[in-house]
Short mmCIF file of C-alpha atoms in Angstrom, two decimals:
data_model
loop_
_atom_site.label_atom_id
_atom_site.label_comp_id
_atom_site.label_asym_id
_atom_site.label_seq_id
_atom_site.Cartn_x
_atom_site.Cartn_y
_atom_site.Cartn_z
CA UNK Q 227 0.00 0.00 0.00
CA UNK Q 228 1.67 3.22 -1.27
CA UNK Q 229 2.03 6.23 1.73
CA UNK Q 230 -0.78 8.29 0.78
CA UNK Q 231 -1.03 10.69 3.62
CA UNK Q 232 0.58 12.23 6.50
CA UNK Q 233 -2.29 11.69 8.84
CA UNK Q 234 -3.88 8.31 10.67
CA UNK Q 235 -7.17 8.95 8.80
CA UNK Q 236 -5.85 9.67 5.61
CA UNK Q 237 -4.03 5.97 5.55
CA UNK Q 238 -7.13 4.40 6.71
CA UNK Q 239 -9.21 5.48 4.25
CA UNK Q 240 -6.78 4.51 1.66
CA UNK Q 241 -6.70 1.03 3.45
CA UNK Q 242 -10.73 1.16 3.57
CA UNK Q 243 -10.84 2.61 -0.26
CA UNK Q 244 -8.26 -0.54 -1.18
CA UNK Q 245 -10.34 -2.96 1.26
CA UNK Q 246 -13.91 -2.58 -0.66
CA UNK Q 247 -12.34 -2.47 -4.02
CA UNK Q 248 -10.44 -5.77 -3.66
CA UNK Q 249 -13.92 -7.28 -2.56
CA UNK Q 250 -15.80 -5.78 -5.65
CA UNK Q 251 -13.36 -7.11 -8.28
CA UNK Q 252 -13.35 -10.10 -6.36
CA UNK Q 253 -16.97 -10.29 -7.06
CA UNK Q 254 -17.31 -9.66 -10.47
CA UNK Q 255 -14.13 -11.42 -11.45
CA UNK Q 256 -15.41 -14.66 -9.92
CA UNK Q 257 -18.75 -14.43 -11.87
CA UNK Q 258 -16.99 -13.31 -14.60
CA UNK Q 259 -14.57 -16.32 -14.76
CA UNK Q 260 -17.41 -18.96 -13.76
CA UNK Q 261 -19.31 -17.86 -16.74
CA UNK Q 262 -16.62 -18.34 -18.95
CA UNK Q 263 -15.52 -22.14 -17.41
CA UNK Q 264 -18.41 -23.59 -15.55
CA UNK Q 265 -21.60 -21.46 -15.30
CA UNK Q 266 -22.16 -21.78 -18.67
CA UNK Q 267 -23.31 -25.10 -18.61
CA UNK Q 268 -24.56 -25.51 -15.36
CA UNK Q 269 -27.24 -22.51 -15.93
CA UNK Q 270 -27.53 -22.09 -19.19
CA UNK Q 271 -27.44 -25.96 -20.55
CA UNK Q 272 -26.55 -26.10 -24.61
CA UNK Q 273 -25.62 -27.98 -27.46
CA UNK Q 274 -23.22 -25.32 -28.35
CA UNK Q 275 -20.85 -24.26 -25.36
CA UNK Q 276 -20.25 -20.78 -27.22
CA UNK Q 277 -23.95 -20.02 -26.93
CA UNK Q 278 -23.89 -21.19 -23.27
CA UNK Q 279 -20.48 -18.74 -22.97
CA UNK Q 280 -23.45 -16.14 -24.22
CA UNK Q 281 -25.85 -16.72 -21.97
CA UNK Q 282 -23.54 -16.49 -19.02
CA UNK Q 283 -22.20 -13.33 -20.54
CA UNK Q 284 -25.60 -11.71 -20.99
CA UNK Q 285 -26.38 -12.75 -16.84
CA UNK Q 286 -22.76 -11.01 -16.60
CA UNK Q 287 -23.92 -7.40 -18.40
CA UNK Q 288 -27.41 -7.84 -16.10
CA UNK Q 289 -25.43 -7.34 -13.09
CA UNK Q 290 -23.90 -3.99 -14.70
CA UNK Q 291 -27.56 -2.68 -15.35
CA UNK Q 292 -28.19 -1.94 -11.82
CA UNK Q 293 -25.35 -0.03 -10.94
CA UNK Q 294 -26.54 3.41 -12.40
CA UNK Q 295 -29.14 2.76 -10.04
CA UNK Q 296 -26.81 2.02 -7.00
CA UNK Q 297 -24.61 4.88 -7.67
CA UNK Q 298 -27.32 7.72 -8.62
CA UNK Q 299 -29.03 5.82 -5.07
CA UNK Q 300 -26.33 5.25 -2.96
CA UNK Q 301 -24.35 8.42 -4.42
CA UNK Q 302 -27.34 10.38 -2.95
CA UNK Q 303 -27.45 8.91 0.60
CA UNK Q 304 -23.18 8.89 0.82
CA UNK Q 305 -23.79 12.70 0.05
CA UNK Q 306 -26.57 13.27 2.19
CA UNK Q 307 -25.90 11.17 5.20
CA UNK Q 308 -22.00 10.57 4.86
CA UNK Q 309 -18.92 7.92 2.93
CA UNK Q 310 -18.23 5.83 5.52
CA UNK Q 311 -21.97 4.45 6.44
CA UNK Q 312 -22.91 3.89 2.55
CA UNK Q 313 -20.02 2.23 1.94
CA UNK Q 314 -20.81 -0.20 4.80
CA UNK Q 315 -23.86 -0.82 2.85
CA UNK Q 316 -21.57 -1.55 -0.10
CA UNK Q 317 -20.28 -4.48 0.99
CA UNK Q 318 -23.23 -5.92 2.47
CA UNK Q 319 -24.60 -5.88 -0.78
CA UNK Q 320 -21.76 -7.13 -2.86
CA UNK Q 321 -20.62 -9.68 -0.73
CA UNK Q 322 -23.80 -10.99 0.45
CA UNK Q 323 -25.28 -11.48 -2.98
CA UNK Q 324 -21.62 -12.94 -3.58
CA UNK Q 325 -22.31 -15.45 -1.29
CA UNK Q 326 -25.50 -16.65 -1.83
CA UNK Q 327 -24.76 -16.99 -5.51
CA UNK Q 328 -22.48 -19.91 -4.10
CA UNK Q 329 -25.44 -21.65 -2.86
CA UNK Q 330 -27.74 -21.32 -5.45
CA UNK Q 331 -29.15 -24.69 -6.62
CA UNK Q 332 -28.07 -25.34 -10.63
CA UNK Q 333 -30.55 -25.67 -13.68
CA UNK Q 334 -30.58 -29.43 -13.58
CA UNK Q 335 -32.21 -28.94 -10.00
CA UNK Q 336 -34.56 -26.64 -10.17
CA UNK Q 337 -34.61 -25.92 -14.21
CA UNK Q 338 -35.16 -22.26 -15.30
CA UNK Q 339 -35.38 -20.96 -11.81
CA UNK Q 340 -31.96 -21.39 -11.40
CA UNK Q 341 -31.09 -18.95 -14.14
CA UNK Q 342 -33.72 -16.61 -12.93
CA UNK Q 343 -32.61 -16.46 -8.94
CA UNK Q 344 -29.09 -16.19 -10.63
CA UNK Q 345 -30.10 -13.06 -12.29
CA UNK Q 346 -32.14 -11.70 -8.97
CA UNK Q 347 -29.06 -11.73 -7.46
CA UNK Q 348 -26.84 -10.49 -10.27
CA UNK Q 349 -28.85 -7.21 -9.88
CA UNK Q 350 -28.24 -7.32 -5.80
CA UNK Q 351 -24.83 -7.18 -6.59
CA UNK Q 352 -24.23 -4.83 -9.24
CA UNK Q 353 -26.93 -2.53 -7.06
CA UNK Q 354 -24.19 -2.59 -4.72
CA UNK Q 355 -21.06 -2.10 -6.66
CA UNK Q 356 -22.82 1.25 -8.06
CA UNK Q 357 -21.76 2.97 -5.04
CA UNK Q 358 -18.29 1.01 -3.88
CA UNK Q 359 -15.61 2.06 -6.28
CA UNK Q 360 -16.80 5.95 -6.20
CA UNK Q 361 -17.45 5.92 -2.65
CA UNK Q 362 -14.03 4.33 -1.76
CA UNK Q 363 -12.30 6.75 -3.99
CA UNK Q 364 -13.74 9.98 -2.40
CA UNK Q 365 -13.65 8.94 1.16
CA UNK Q 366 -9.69 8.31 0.24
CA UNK Q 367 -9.01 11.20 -2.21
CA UNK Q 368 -11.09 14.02 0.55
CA UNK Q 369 -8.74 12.74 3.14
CA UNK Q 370 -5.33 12.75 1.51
CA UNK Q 371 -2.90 15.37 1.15
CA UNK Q 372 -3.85 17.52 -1.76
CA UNK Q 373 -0.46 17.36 -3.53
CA UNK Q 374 -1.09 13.18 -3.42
CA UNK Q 375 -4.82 13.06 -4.32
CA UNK Q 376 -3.19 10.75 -7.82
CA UNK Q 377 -1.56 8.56 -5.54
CA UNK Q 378 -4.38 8.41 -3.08
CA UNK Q 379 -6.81 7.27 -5.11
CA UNK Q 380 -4.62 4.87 -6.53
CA UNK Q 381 -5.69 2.62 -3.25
CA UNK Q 382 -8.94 1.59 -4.83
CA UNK Q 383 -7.57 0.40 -8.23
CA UNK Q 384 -5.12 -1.21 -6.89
CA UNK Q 385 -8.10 -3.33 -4.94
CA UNK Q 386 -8.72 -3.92 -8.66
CA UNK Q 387 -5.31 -6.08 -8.78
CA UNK Q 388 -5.15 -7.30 -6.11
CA UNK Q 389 -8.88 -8.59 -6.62
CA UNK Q 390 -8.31 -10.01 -9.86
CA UNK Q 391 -4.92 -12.02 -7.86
CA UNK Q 392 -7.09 -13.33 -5.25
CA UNK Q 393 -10.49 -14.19 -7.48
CA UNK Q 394 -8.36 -15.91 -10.18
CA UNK Q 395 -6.10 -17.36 -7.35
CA UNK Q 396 -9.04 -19.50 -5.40
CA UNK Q 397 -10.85 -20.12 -8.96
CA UNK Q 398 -7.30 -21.46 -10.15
CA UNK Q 399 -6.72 -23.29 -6.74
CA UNK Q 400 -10.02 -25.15 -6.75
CA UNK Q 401 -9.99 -26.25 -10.53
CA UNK Q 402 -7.12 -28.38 -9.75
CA UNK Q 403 -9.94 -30.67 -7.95
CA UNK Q 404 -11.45 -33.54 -10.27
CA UNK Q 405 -13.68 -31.87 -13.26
CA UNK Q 406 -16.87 -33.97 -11.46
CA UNK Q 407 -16.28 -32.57 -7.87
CA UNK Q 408 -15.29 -29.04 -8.97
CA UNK Q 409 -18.80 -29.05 -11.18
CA UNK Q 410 -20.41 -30.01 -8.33
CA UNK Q 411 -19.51 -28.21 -5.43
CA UNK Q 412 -16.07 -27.13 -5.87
CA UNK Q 413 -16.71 -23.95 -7.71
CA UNK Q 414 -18.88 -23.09 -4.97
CA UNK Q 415 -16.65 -22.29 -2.70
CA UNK Q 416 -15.07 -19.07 -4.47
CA UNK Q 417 -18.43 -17.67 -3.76
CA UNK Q 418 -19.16 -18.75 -0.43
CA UNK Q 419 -15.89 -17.08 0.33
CA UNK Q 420 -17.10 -13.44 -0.47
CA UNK Q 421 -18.74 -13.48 3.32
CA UNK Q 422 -14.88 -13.00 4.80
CA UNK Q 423 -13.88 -10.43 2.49
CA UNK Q 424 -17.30 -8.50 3.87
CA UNK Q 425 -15.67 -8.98 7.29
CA UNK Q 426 -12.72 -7.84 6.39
CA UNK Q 427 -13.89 -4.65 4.64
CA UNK Q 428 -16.57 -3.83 7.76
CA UNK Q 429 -13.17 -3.93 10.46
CA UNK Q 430 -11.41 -1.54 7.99
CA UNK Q 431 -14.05 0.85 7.86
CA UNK Q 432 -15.82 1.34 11.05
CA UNK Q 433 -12.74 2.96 12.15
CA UNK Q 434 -12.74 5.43 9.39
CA UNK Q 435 -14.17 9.10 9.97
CA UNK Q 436 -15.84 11.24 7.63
CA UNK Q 437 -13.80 13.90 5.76
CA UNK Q 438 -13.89 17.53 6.90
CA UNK Q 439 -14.66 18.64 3.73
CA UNK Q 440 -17.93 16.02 3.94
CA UNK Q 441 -18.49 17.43 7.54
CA UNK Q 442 -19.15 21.14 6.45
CA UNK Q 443 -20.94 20.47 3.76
CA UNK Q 444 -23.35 18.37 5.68
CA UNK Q 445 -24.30 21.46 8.00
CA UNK Q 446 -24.83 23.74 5.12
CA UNK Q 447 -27.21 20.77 3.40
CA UNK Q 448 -29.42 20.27 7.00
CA UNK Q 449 -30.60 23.76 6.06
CA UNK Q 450 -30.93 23.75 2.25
CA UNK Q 451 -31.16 20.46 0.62
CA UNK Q 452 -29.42 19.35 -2.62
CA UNK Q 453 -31.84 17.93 -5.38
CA UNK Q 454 -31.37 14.69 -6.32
CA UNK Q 455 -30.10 15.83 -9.86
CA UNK Q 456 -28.25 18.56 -9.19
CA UNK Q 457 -24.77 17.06 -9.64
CA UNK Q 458 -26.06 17.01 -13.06
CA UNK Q 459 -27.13 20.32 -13.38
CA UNK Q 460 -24.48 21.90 -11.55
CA UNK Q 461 -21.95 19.99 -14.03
CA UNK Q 462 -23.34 18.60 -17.13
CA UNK Q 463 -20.14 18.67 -19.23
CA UNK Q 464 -17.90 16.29 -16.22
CA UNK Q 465 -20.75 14.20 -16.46
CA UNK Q 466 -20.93 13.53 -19.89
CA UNK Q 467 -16.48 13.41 -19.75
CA UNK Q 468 -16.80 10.48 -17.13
CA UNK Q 469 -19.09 8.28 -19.52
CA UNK Q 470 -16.89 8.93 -22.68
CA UNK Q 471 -13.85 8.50 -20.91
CA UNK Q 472 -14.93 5.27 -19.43
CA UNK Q 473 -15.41 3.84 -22.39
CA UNK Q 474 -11.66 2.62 -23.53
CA UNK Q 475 -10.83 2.34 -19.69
CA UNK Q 476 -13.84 -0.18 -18.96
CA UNK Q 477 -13.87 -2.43 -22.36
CA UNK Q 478 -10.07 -3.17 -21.72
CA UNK Q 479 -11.21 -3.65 -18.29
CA UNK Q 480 -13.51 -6.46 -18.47
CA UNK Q 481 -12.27 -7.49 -22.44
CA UNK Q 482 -9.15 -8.82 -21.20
CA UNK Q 483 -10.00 -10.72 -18.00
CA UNK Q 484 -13.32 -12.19 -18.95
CA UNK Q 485 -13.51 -12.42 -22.82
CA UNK Q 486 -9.48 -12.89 -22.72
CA UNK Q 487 -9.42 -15.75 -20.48
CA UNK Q 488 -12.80 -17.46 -22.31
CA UNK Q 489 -10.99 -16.77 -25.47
CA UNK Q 490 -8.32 -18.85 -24.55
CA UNK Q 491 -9.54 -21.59 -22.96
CA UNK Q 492 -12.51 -21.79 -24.64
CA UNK Q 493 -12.05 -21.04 -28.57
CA UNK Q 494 -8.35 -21.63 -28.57
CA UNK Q 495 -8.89 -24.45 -26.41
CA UNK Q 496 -5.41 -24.12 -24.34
CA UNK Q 497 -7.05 -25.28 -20.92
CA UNK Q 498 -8.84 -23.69 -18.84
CA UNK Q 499 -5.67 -22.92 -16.11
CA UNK Q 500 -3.41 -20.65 -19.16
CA UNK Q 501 -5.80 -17.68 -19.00
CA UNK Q 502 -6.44 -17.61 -15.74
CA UNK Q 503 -2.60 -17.83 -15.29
CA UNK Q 504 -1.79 -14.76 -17.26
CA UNK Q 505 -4.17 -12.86 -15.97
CA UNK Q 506 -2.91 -13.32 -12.10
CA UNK Q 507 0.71 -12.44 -13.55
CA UNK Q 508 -0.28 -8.91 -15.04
CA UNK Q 509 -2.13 -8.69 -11.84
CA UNK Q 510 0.83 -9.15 -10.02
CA UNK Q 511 3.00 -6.59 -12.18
CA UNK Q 512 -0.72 -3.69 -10.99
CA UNK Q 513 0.79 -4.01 -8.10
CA UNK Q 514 3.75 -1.70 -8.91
CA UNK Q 515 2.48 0.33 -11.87
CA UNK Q 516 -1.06 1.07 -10.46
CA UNK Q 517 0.43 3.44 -7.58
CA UNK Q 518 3.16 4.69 -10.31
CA UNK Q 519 0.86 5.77 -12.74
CA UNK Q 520 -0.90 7.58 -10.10
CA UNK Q 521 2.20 9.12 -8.84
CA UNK Q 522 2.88 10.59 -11.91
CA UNK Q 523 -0.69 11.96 -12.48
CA UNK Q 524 -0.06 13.77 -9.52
CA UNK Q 525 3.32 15.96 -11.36
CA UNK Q 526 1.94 15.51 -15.36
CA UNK Q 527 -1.24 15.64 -14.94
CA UNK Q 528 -4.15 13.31 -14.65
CA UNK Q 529 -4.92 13.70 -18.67
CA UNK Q 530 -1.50 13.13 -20.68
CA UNK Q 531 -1.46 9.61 -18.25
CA UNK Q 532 -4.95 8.33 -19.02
CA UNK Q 533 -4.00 9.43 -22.57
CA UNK Q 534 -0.92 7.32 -23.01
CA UNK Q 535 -2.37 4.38 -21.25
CA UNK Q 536 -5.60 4.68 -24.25
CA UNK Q 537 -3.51 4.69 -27.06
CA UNK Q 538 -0.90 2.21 -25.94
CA UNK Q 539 -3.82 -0.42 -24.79
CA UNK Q 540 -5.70 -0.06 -28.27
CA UNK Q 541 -2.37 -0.18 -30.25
CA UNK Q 542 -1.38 -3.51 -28.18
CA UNK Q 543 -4.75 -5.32 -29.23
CA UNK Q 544 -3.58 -6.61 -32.40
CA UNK Q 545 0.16 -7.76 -30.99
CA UNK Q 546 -2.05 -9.59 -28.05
CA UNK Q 547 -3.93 -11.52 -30.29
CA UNK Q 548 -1.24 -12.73 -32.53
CA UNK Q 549 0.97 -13.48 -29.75
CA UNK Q 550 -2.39 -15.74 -28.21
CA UNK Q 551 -3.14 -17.19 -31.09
CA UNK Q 552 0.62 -18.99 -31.25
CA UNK Q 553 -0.48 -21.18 -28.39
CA UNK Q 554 2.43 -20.37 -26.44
CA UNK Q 555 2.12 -20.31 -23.05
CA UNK Q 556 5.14 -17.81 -22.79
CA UNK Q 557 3.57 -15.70 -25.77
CA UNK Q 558 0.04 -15.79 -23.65
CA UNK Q 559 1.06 -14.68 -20.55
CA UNK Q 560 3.12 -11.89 -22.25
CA UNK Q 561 0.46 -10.32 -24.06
CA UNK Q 562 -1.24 -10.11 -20.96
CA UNK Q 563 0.91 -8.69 -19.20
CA UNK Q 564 1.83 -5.35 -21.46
CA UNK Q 565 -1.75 -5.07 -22.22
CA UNK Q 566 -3.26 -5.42 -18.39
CA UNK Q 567 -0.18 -5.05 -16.78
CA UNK Q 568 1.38 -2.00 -18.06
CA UNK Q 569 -0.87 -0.35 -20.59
CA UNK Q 570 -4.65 -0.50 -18.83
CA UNK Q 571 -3.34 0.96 -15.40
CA UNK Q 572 -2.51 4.09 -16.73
CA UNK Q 573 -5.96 4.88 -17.40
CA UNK Q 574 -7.11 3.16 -14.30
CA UNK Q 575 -4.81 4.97 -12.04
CA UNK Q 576 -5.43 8.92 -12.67
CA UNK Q 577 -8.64 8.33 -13.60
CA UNK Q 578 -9.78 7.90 -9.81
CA UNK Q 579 -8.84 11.26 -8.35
CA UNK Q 580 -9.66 13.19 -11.70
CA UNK Q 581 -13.35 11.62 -11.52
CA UNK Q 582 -13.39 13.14 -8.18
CA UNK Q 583 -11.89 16.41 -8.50
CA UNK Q 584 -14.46 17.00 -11.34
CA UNK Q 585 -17.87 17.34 -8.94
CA UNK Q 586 -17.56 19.35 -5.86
CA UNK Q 587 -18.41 18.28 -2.53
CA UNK Q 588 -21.65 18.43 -1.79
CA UNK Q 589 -22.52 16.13 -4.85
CA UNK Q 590 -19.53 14.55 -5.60
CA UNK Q 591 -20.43 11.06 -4.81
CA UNK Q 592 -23.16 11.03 -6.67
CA UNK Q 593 -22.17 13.12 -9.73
CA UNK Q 594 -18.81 10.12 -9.24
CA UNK Q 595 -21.25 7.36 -9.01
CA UNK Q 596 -24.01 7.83 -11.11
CA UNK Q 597 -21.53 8.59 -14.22
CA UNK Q 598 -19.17 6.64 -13.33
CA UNK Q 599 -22.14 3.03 -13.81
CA UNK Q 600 -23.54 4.36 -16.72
CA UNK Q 601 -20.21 4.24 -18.12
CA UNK Q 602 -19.69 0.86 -16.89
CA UNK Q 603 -22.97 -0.24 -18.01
CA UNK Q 604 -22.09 0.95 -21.87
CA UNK Q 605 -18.59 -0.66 -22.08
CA UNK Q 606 -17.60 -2.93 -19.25
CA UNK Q 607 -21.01 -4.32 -18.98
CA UNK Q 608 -21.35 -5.52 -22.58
CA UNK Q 609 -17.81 -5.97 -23.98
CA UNK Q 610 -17.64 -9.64 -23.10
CA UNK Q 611 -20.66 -10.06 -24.55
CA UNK Q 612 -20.09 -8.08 -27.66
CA UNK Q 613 -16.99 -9.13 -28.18
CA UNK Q 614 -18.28 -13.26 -28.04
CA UNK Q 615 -21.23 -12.12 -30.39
CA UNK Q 616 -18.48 -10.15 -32.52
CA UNK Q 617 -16.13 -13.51 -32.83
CA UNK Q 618 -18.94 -16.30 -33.39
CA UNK Q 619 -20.52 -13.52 -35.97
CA UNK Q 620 -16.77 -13.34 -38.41
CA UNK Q 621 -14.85 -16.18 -36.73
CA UNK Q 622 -11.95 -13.81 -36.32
CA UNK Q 623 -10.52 -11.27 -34.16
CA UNK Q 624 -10.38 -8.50 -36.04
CA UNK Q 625 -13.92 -6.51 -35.11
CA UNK Q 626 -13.38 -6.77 -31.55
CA UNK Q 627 -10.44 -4.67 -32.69
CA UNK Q 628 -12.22 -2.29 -34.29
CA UNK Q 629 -14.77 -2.05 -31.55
CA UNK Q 630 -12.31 -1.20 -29.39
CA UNK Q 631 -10.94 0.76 -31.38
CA UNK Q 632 -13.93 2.89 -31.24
CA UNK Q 633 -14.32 2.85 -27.60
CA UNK Q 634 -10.70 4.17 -27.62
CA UNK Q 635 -11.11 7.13 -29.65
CA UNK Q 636 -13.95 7.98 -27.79
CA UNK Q 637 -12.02 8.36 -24.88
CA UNK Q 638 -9.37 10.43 -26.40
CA UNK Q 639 -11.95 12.79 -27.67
CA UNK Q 640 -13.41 13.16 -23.96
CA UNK Q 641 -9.63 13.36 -22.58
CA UNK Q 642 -9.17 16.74 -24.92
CA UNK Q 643 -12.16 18.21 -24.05
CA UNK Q 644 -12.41 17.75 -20.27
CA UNK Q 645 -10.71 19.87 -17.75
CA UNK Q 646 -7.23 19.26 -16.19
CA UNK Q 647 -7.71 19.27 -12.09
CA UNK Q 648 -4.75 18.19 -10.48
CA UNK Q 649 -4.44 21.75 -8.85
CA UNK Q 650 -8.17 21.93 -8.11
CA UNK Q 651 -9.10 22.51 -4.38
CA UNK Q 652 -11.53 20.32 -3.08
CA UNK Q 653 -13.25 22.61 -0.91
CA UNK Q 654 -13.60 25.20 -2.73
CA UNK Q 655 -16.68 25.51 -5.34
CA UNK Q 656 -15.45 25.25 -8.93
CA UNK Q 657 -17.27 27.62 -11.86
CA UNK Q 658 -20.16 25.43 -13.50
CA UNK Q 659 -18.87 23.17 -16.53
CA UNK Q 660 -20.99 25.45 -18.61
CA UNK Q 661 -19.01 27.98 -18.31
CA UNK Q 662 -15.75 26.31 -18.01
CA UNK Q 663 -13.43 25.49 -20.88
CA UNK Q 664 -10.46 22.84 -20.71
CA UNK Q 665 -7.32 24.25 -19.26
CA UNK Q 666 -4.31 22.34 -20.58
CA UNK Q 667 -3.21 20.44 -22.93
CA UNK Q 668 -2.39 16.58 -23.08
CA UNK Q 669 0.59 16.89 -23.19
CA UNK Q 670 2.16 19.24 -20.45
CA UNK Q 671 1.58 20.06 -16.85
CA UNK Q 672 -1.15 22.16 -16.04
CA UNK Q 673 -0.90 25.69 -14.43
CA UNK Q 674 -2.79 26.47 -11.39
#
């Protein structure tokens, strides 16, 4: 955990930020990995395991429906009634719906209801996860020292790696079991095991104190209320930045780690253990370039980082297939790693304290939130899906390319027109984005 702040509260929020993160990608990186190797069959029964891969994919983009709804929801109440209990809620939520997925009875049990209850709780969980990542990153980026916000808020992505380690650790652990006991009850367990990352995450944070900046605020909103909306009104244009720039950021996201790993062990047919294997080893190299890249935000500027890590990640697509489709398992794990590993966190990383220096306080969450899941809804939500429907549609690789591709230069556009903020003061009302203009360029340091 990088040194984030010179007081007590300021480290524990980066611990509680990193805590709740780690349990959210645990969450959707277990679904996302049983859908690709077991859930696929075990819900959705087929002839034809790539429509079954499908199925579970669609169920996987459900789950991402709900979080506009969580964050605009739980946005509103971490705003109105403070971080630290909403994100309490959080992981009840996530990790509760985690675990009961783990005892859900399968299709050949109960037939379509399985599916269905599968779904129920899909929503539970992505309900949850609407408010988590935003609400971890302000309650960490409001308590740090303003000349580390960058690195601050590099605590909850790097939840993100060390989520994906864990998730694809246990998933990898228990698939070494006999294919008839790990279909039965062994992939299970992964599941069931969300319940002690919930205890885990509540320890962190009920020692964790709201921010001052939250603590004014709340005074001056007992005696005039925000609207629910007004983080939109107030600033239309960050809102609209935070879905366009989310869209190269959260298709590499999930396109790697859940289409990637299906890919592989599924349509190139190299086992189910190689993808999963890659993926924990660009994990692994987060772990150093996730607090790096927000270091660095924190001197260049959030903008010119996120840039560079859009560019590189689109221009590695076509290098990480080729290398993939040699079937070598040094080739595989090396494409992962530039293109998770080193490319993807340097949109990941700057992109947490610029999505929060972009609302002001007394709506930040929710501006942060609700933005924030529509964006994830658009790309992360349906790229594994699209990306499947893209491959069985051509048989080659090539249009997920140029999907992504589009995604990417979306992003870029939204990077040039959006603000710079790494000098912005948090507790201090900024002009409205209507009559703001962008203030640096990509490619230099801003001025104050």
């Amino acid at each position: 955990m990088p040194e984030v702040g010179r007081t007590p509260q300021a480290r524990r929020a980066a611990v509680a930020a990193f805590a709740g993160t780690v349990l959210e990608w645990y969450d959707f990186i277990i679904y996302g990995t049983a859908a690709a190797i077991v859930l696929n069959t075990l819900f959705f029964p087929s002839g034809d395991p790539l429509m079954g891969t499908l199925a579970a994919f669609a169920t996987y983009a459900v789950g991402f429906a709900a979080r506009p709804i969580g964050g605009l929801v739980l946005g509103r109440l971490g705003d109105r009634l403070g971080r630290k209990k909403v994100l309490v809620l959080t992981l009840v939520l996530m990790g509760g719906a985690t675990t009961l997925i783990g005892l859900l009875p399968t299709y050949e049990t109960i037939g379509p209801l399985a599916p269905v209850l599968l779904v129920v709780l899909r929503l539970v969980q992505g309900f949850g996860a609407g408010g988590e990542y935003a609400g971890a990153v302000v309650l960490s980026v409001e308590h740090s020292d303003p000349k580390r916000r960058g690195l601050a808020g590099s605590a909850a992505p790097l939840g993100f790696a060390v989520g994906t380690l864990l998730a694809n650790g246990v998933f990898a652990l228990f698939m070494l079991m006999p294919d008839a006991a790990f279909e039965s009850w062994g992939w299970r367990i992964p599941f069931l095991l969300g319940a002690v990352c919930v205890a885990f995450g509540y320890l962190v944070r009920r020692r964790v104190e709201e921010p001052e900046a939250f603590q004014e605020i709340k005074k001056q909103q007992a005696e005039n209320p925000v609207p629910l909306f007004a983080a939109l009104r107030r600033h239309p244009r960050s809102f609209f930045i935070v879905i366009a720039t989310r869209m190269g950021e959260n298709g590499f996201a999930y396109l790697l780690p859940v289409f990637g790993v299906a890919y592989v062990s599924t349509t190139l047919d190299l086992g189910k253990s190689l993808g999963l294997t890659a993926v924990m080893v660009a994990s692994a190299v987060q772990l150093g370039t996730v607090p790096l890249y927000g270091w660095l935000s924190d001197r260049w500027g959030r903008r010119p980082v996120y840039a560079a890590g859009a560019a590189v990640s689109l221009l590695w697509l076509v290098p990480f297939f080729l290398l993939v489709g040699t079937g070598s398992t040094a080739a595989v794990i090396g494409a992962f790693i530039v293109g998770l590993g080193l490319a993807y966190p340097a949109m990941l990383a700057p992109q947490a304290a610029w999505y929060a220096e972009l609302f002001d306080t007394e709506f930040r969450l929710t501006g942060f939130a609700f933005s924030r899941e529509i964006g994830s809804v658009i790309a992360g939500g349906l790229s594994p899906f699209i990306a499947t429907a893209l491959y069985a549609w051509v048989d080659h690789w090539w249009p997920i390319v140029a999907y992504m591709g589009l995604l990417s230069v979306i992003t870029l556009v939204a990077l040039a027109m959006g603000p710079e903020t790494v000098n912005r003061s948090l507790d201090e009302a900024e002009e409205t984005d209507s009559a703001a203009a962008p203030d640096a360029s990509l490619t230099g340091r801003p001025s104050r």
